[in-house]
Coordinates of C-alpha atoms in Angstrom, one line a residue:
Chain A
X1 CA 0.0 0.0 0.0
X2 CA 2.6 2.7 0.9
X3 CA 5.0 1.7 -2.1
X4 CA 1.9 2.7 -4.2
X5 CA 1.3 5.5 -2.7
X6 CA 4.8 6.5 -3.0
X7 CA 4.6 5.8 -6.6
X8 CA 1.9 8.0 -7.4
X9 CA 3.2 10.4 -5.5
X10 CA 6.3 10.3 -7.1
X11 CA 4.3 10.1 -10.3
X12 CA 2.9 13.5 -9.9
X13 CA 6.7 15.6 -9.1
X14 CA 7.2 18.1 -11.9
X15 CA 11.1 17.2 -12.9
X16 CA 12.3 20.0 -11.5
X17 CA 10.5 18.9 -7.7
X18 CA 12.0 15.6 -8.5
X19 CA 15.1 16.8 -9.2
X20 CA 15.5 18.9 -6.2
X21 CA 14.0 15.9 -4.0
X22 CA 17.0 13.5 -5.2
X23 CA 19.8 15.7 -4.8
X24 CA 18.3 15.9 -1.1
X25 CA 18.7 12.5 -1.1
X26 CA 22.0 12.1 -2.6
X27 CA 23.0 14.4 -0.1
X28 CA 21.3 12.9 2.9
X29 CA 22.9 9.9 2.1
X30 CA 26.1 10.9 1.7
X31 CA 26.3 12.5 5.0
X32 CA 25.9 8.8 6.2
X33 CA 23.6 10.5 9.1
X34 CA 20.3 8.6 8.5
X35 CA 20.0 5.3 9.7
X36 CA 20.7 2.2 7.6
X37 CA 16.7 1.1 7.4
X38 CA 15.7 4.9 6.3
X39 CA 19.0 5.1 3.8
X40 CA 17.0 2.2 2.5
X41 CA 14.0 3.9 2.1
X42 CA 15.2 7.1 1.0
X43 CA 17.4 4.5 -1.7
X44 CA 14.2 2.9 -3.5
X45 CA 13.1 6.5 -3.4
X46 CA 15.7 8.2 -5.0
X47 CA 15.7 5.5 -7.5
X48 CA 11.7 5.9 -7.7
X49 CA 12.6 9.3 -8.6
X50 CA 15.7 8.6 -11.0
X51 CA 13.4 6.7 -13.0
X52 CA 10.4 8.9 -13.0
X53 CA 12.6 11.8 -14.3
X54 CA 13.8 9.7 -17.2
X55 CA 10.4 8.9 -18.2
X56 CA 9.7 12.8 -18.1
X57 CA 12.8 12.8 -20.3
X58 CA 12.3 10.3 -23.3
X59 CA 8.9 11.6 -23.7
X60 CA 9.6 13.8 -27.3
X61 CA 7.4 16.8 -27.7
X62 CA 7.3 16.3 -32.1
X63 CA 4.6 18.8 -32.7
X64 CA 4.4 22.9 -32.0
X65 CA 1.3 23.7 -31.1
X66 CA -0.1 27.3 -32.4
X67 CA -1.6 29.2 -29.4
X68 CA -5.3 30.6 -31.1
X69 CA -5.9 33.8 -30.3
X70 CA -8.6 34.3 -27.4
X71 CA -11.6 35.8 -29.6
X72 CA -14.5 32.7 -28.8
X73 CA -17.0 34.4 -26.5
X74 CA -16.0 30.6 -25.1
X75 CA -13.0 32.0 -23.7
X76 CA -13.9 34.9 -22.4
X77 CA -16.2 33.1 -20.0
X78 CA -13.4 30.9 -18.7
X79 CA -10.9 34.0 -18.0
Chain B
X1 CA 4.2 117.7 -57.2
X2 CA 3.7 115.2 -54.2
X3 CA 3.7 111.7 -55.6
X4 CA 0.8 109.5 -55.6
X5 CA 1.4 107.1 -52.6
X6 CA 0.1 103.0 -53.4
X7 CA -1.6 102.4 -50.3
X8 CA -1.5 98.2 -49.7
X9 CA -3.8 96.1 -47.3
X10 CA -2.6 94.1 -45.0
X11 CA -3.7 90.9 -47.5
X12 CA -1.8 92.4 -50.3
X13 CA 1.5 92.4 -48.2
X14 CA 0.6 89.3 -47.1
X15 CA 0.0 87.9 -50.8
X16 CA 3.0 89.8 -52.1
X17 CA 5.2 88.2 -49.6
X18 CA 3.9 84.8 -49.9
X19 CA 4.2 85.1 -53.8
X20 CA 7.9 86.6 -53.6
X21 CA 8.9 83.1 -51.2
X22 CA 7.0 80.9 -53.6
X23 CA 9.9 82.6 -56.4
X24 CA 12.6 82.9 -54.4
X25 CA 12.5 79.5 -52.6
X26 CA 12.5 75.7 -53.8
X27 CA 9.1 74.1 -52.8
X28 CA 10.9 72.0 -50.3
X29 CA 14.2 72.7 -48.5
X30 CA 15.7 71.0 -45.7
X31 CA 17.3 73.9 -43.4
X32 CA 20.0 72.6 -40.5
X33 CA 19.8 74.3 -37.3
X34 CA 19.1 73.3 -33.2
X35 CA 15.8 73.2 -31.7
X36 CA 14.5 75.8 -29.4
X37 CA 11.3 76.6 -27.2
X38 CA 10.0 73.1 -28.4
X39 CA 6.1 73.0 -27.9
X40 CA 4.4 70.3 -28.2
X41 CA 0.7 71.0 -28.0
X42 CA -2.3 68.4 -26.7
X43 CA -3.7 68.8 -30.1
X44 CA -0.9 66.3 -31.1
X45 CA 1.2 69.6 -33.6
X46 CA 4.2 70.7 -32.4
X47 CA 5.7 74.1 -32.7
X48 CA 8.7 75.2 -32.0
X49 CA 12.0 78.1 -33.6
X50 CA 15.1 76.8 -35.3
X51 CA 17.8 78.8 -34.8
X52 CA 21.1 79.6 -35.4
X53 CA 24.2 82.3 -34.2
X54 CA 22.1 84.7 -36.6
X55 CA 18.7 84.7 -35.5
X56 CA 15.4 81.6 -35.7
X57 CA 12.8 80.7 -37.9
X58 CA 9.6 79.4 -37.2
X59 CA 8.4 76.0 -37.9
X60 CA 5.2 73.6 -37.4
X61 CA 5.1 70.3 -37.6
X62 CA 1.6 68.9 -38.2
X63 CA 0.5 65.7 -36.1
X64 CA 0.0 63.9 -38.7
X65 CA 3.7 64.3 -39.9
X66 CA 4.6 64.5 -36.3
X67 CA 3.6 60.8 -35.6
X68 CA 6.5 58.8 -37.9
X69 CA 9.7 61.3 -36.0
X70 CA 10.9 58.0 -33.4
X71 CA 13.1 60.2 -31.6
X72 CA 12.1 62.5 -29.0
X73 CA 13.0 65.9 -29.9
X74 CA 13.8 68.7 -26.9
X75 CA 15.5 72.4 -27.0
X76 CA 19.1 72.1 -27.5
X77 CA 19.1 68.9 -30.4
X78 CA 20.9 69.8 -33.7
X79 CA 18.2 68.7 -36.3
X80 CA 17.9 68.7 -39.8
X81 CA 14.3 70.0 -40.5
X82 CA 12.7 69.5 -43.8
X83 CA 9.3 71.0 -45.4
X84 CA 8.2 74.0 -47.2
X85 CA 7.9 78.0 -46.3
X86 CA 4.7 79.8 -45.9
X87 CA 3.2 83.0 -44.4
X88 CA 1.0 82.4 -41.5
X89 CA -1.1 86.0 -42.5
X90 CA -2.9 85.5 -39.1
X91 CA 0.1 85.6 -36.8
X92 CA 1.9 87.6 -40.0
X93 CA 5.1 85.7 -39.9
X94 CA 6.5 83.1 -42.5
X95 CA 7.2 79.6 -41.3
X96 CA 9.1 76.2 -41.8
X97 CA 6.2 73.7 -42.0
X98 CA 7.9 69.9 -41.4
X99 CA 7.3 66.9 -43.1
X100 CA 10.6 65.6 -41.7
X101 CA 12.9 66.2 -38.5
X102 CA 16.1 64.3 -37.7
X103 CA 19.1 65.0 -35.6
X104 CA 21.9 65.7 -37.1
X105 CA 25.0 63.9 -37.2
X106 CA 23.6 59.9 -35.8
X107 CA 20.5 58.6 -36.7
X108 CA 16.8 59.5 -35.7
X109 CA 16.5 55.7 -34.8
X110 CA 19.6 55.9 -32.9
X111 CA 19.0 59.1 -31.5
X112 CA 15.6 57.1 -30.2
X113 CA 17.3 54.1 -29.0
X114 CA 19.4 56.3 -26.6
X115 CA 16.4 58.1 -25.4
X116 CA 14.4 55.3 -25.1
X117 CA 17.4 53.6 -23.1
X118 CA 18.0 57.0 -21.0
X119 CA 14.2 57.2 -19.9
X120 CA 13.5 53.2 -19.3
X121 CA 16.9 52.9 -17.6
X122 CA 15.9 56.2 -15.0
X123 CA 12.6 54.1 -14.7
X124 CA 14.7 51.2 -13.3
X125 CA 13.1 48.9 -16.2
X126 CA 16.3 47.3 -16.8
X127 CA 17.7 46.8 -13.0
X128 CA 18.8 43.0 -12.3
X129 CA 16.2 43.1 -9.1
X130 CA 13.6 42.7 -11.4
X131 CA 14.7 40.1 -13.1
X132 CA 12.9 36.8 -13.0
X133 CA 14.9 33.8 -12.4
X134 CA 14.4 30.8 -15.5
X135 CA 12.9 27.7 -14.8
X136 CA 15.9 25.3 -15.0
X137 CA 13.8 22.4 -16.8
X138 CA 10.9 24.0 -18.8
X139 CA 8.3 21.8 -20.3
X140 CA 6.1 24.0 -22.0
X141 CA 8.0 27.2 -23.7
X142 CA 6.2 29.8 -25.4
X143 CA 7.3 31.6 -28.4
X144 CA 6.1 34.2 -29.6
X145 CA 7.4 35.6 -33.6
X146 CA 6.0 35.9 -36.7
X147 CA 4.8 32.9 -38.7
X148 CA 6.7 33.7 -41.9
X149 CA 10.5 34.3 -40.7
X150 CA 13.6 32.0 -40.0
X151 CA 13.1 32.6 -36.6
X152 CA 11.0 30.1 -35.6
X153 CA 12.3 27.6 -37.0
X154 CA 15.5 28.5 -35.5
X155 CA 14.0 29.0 -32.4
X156 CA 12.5 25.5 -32.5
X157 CA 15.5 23.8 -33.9
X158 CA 17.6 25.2 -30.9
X159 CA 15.4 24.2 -28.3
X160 CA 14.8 20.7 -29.6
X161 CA 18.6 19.8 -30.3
X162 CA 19.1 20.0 -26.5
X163 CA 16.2 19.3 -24.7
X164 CA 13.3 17.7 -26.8
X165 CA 11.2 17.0 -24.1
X166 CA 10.0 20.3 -23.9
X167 CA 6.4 21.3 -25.4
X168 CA 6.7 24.2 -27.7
X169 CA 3.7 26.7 -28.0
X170 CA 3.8 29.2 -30.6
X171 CA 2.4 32.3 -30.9
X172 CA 1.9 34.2 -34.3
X173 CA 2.7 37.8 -33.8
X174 CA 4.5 40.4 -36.7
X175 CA 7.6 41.2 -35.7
X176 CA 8.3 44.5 -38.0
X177 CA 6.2 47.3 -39.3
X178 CA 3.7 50.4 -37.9
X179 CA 1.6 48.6 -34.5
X180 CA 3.7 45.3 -34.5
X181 CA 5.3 46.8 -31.0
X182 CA 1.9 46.9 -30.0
X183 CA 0.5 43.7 -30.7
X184 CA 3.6 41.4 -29.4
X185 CA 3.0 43.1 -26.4
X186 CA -0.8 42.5 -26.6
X187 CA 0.3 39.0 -27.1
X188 CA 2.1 38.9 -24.1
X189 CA -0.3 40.0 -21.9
X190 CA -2.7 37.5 -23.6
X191 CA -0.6 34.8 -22.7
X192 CA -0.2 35.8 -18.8
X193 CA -3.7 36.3 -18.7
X194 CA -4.2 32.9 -19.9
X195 CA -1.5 31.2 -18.4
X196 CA -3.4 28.9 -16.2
X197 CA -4.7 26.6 -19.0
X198 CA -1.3 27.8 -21.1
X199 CA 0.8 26.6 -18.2
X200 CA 3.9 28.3 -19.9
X201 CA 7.5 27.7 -17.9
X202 CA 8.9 30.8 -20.0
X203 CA 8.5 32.8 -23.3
X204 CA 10.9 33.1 -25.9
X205 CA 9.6 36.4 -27.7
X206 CA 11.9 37.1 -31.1
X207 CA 13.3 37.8 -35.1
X208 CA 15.6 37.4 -37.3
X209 CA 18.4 39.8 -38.1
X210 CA 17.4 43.4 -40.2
X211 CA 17.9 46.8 -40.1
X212 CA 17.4 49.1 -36.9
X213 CA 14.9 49.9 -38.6
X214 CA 13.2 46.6 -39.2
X215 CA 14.1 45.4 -35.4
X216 CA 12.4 48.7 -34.7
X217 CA 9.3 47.2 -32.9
X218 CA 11.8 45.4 -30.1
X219 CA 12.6 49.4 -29.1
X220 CA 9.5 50.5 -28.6
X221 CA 8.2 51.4 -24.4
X222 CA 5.1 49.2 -25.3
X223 CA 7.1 46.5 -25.5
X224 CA 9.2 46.8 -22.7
X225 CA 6.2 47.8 -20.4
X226 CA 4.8 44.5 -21.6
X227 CA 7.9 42.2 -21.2
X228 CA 8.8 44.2 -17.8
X229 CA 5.4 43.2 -16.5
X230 CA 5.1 39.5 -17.7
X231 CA 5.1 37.3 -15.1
X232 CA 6.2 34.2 -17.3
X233 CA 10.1 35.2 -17.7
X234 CA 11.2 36.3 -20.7
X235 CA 13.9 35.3 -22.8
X236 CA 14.3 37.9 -26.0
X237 CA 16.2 36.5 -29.2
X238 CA 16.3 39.5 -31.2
X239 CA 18.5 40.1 -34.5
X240 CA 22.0 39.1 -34.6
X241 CA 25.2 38.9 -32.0
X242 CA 25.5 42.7 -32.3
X243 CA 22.3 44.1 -32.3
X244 CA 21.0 45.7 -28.6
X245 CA 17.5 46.3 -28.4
X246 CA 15.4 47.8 -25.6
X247 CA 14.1 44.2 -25.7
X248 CA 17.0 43.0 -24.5
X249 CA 17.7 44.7 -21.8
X250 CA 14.4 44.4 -20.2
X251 CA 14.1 40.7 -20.7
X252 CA 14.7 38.6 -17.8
X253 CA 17.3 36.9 -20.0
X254 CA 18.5 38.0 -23.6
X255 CA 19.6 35.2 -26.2
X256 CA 21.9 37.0 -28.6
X257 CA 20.4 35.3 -32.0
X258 CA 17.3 33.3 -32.4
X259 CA 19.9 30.0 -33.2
X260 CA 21.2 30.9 -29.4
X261 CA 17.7 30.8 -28.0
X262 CA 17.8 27.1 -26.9
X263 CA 21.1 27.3 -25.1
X264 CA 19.9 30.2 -22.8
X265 CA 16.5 28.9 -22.5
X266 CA 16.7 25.0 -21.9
X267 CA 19.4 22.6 -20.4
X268 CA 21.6 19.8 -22.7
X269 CA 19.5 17.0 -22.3
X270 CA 23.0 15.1 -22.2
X271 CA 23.9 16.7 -19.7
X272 CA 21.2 16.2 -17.4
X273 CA 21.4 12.5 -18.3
X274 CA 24.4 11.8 -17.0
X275 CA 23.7 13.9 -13.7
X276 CA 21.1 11.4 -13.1
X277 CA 23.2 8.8 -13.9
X278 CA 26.0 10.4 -11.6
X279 CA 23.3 10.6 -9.2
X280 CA 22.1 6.8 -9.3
X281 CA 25.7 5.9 -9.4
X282 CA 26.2 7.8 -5.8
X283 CA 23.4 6.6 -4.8
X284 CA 23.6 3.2 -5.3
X285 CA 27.3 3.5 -4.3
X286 CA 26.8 5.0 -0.9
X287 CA 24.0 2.4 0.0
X288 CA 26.2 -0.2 -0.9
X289 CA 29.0 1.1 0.8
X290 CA 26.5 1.2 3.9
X291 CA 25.3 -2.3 3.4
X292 CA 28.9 -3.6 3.2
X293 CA 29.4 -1.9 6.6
X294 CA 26.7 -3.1 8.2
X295 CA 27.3 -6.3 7.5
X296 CA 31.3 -5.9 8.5
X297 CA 30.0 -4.7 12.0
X298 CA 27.8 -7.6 12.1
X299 CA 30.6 -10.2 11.2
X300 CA 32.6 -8.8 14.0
X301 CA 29.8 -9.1 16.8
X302 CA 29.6 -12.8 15.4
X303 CA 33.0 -13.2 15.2
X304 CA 32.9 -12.2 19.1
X305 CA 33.1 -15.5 21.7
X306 CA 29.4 -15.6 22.4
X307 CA 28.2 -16.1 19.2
X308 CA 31.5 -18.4 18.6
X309 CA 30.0 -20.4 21.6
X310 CA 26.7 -20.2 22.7
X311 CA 27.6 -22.2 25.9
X312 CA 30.0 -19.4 26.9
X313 CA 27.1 -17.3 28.8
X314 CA 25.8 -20.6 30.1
X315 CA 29.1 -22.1 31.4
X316 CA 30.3 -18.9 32.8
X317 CA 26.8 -18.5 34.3
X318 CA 27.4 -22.1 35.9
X319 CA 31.0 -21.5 37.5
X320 CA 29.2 -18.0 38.6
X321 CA 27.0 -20.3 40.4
X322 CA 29.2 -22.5 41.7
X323 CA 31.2 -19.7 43.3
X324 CA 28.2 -18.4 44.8
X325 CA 27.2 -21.7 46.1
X326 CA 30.7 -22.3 47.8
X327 CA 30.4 -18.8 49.4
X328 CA 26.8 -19.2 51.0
X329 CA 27.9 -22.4 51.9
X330 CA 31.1 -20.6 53.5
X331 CA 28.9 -17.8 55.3
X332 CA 26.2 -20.1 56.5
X333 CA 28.9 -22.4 58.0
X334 CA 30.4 -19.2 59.8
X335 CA 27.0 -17.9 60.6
X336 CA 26.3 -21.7 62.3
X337 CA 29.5 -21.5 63.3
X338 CA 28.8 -18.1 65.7
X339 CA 25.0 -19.1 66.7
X340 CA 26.8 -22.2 68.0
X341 CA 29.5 -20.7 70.1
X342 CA 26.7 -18.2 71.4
X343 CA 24.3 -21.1 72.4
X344 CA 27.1 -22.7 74.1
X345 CA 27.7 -19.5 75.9
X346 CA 23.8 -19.0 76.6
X347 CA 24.0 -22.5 77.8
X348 CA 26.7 -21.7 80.4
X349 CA 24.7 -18.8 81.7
X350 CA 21.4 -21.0 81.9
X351 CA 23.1 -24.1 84.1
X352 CA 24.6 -21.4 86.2
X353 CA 21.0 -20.0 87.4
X354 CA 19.8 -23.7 88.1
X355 CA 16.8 -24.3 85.9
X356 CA 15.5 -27.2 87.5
X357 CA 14.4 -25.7 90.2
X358 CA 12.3 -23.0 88.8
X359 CA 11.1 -25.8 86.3
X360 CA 9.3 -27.7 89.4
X361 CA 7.3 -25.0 90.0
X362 CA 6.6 -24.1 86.5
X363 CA 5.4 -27.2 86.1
X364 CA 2.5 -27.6 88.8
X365 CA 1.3 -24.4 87.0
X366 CA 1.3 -26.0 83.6
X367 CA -0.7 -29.1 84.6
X368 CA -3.6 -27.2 85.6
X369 CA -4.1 -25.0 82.6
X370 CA -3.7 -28.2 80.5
X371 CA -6.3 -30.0 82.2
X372 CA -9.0 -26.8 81.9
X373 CA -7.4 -26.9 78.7
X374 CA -8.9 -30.6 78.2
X375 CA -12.0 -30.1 79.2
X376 CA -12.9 -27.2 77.5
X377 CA -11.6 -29.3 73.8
X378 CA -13.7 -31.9 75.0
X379 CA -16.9 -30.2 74.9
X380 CA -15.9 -28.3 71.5
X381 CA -15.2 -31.6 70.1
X382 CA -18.6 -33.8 71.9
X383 CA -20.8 -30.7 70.3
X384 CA -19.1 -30.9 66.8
X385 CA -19.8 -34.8 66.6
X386 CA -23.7 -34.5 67.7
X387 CA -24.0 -31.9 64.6
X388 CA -22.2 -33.9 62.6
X389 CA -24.5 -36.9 63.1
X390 CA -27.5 -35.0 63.0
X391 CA -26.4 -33.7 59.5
X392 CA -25.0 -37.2 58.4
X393 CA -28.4 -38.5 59.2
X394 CA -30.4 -36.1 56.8
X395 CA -27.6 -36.6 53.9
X396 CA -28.3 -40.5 54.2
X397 CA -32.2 -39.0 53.9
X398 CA -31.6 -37.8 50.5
X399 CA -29.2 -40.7 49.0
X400 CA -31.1 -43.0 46.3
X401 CA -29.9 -46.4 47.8
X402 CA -31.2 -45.6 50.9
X403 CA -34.7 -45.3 49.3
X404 CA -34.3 -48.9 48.3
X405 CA -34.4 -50.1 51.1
X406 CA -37.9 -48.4 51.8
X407 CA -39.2 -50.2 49.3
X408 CA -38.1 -48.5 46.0
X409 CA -36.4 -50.0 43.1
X410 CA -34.1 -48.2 40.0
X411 CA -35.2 -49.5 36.6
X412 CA -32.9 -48.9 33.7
X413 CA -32.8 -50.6 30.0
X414 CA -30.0 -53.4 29.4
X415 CA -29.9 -51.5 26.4
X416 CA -28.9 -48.1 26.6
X417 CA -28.1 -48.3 30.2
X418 CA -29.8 -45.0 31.3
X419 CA -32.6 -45.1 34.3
X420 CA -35.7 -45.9 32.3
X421 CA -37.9 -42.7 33.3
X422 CA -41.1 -42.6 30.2
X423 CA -42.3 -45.9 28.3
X424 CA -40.7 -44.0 25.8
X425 CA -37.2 -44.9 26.7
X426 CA -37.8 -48.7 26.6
X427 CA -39.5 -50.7 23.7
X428 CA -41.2 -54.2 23.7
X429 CA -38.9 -57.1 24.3
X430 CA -36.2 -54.8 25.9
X431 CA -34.3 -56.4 29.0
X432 CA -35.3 -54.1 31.8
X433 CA -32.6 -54.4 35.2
X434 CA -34.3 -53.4 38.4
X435 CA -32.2 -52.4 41.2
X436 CA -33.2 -53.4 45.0
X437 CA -31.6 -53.0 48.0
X438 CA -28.4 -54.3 49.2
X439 CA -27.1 -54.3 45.3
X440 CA -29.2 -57.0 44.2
X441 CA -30.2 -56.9 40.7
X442 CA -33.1 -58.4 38.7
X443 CA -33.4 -58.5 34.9
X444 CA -36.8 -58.9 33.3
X445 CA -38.6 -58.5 30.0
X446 CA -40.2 -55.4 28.4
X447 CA -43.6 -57.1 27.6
X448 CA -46.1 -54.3 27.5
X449 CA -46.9 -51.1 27.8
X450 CA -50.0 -49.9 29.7
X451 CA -51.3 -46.6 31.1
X452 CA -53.0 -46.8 35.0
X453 CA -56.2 -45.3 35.6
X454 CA -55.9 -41.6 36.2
X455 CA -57.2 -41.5 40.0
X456 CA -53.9 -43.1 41.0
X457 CA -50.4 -42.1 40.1
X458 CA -48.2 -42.7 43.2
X459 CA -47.1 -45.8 42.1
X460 CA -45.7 -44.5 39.3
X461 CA -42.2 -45.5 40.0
X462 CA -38.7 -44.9 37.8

């Protein structure tokens, strides 16, 4: 349950929140100051994260797409 | 004789005058001089004197005309002014009437640019504190140049070389010509107003190279207002390497040439790649590192001599014991050992004071109160067996046996064993055994079953 939780939370980081949250990580880590069980956790995190930013990343953007100017009364309404 | 005097009107001088320029001067003359008392009236004309070490001369500039001079003129500037000569009959004065002004010496559109700089830059338009930080990863970029021009595609190309992960909104907008100024910036505001839904990380607003003139629109103060205010940050790509716009210098970051847009606006997708490789390579180092030294402490602390010999705790637990046994035993033998000499001492003390004879006495004394004693157990005891009788008797009352020997008898089936108590319980040809007194037994034959009269039931026995 909380791994899937985790996912979709991961799931929903912009890159750059994901980014930010794995070089806290990284960093944690590195310090060696957490305890072995949470540089566990914070491990299949950061990897959670590593691969969720990859996936942002292979995703190509082919097409430009034209902005239409706002005329539709449509439009108006939703502003 | 006096001679006949022509007497003129005031419109015949007027006429005269206006016919002798219209000889005398080419229809259109451009006349150098420095501006002075500049007026510029709410009606949109402007009025002001050119003038010279020699004296000024008059001039109007129309609003009309008025509205294509991109500099700002002021009292002091060194122009070139060109137009026509008329009399203005009403105010009686001739006058230079503009269809052109420029300074002298740089350009008007330079002159503009430095104006336009002075003013915006005295504004604090251009001051690093209001510049807006770029998103490090955009994913949506907007960009905003005209359909039909390199740039875009350039633009795009830039972006998507490095980082093609990026969504690319684009914006039509004409980048050159009279109100072009005015409807980028239009566009920009559009795009902030809309940037909920839009969702845009930052805005690439740009052209190709051209003439100052052509990159004209990327000077103007409505543009800059609009790019100053945009909350999306703005990245201009205006021109080439060497062109400076007002653009520029307001944007929150300035990409020299469209080609140069991507570089300033998105990271190398490369790059970025291997940081998070670098950063799963650390990662997975470090924990692995840890791992490894968790399980080195762990192989020490079994390599220690309990878990070498799990007896160790046990057997040093048992010689423990066996010391502490030896020293109670030790200290209870002392202990005995002093109770001992102090009886013996006590002892000593008691023979001395003759016990014997105090014991005589003692023990008329003791004889009595053990004979009143006696008798008073006696009684307890005498009145504890009547009850007990009494009670025994009533118990022997309620025992089944002892109903058999009034008379009674127990009838159960050979069959199932249980105490036959309904004709239910037994069926024809059944063995019936009937219990009597004194555990004698008969066993007879089930060979009827019959219902008494209802005016008698006490013999109904079990």
């Amino acid at each position: 349950m909380a791994d899937k939780k985790q996912e979709n939370d991961i799931g929903r980081l912009s890159f750059e929140e994901a980014i930010k949250q794995l070089t806290g990580i990284v960093a944690r880590i590195e310090q060696g100051e957490i305890a072995l069980q949470d540089s566990l956790e914070q491990y299949e995190r950061g990897m959670a994260l590593i691969k969720h930013c990859r996936t942002i990343l292979n995703k190509a953007e082919e097409r430009i797409e034209k902005i239409s100017k706002e005329e539709t009364p449509q439009d108006k309404q939703q502003q | 004789m006096e001679p006949r005097v022509k007497i003129y009107t005031v419109g015949q001088v007027n006429s005269l005058v206006k016919a002798a320029i219209e000889e005398q001067l080419p229809p259109r003359l451009t006349v150098r001089g420095e501006i002075s008392d500049w007026k510029h009236h709410s009606s949109g004309h402007c009025y002001f004197l050119l003038k010279d070490k020699t004296g000024v001369l008059p001039c109007v500039m129309w609003a009309s005309r008025f509205k294509s001079v991109k500099f700002a003129p002021e009292d002091g500037i060194a122009v070139l002014a060109t137009g026509y000569v008329d009399v203005y009959t009403i105010g009686g004065k001739y006058q230079l009437y503009l269809d052109k002004l420029e300074p002298e010496g740089i350009g008007a559109l330079q002159l503009a640019f430095e104006q336009m700089l002075k003013r915006l830059a005295a504004q604090g338009l251009f001051d690093e504190q209001h510049k807006k930080p770029l998103p490090q990863y955009p994913m949506r970029i907007g960009i905003l140049t005209s359909e039909s021009g390199a740039a875009l595609h350039d633009i795009t190309e830039s972006i998507r070389h490095r980082w093609h992960c990026a969504k690319l909104l684009f914006y039509p907008v004409p980048v050159q010509g009279e109100g072009a100024a005015a409807e980028i910036a239009e566009a920009l505001r559009e795009v902030n107003r809309r940037n909920r839904k839009l969702r845009l990380d930052v805005l690439i607003v740009g052209r190709g190279g051209g003439s100052l003139e052509d990159l004209w629109a990327f000077n103007e103060e409505v543009l800059a207002r609009a790019i100053f205010d945009s909350e999306i940050p703005v990245i201009s790509a205006v021109g080439h390497e060497v062109d400076t716009t007002i653009a520029d210098l307001v944007a929150d970051a300035r990409a020299s040439t469209p080609t140069r847009a991507g570089v300033v606006a998105v990271p190398d997708m490369q790059e970025v790649l291997s940081q998070l490789a670098g950063a799963e390579r650390r990662l997975t180092g470090q924990t692995v590192a840890r791992l490894k030294h968790a399980r080195q402490d762990l192989t020490i602390v079994l390599a220690g001599a309990l878990f070498r010999n799990p007896l160790w705790l046990v057997q040093n637990g048992r010689q423990q014991l066996d010391d502490a046994q030896a020293q109670l035993a030790e200290a209870l033998r002392a202990k005995l050992d002093s109770a001992r000499r102090l009886l013996s001492a006590g002892y000593e003390q008691v023979v001395r004071i003759e016990p014997h004879r105090l014991l005589g006495a003692r023990t008329v004394d003791l004889n009595n109160l053990a004979n009143r004693a006696g008798g008073a157990i006696s009684a307890i005891v005498n009145r504890c067996r009547m009850n007990l009788t009494a009670r025994e008797n009533r118990l022997e009352g309620l025992n089944p046996k002892s109903v058999l020997r009034r008379g009674y008898s127990i009838t159960s089936s050979r069959r199932t064993g249980a105490v036959v108590k309904d004709p239910a319980d037994v069926a024809i040809g059944d063995l019936l055994v009937t219990e009597l007194a004194g555990e004698n037994l008969i066993e007879s034959e089930v060979t009827n079953k019959l219902k008494r009269q209802q005016t008698d039931n006490v013999g109904r026995d079990n």
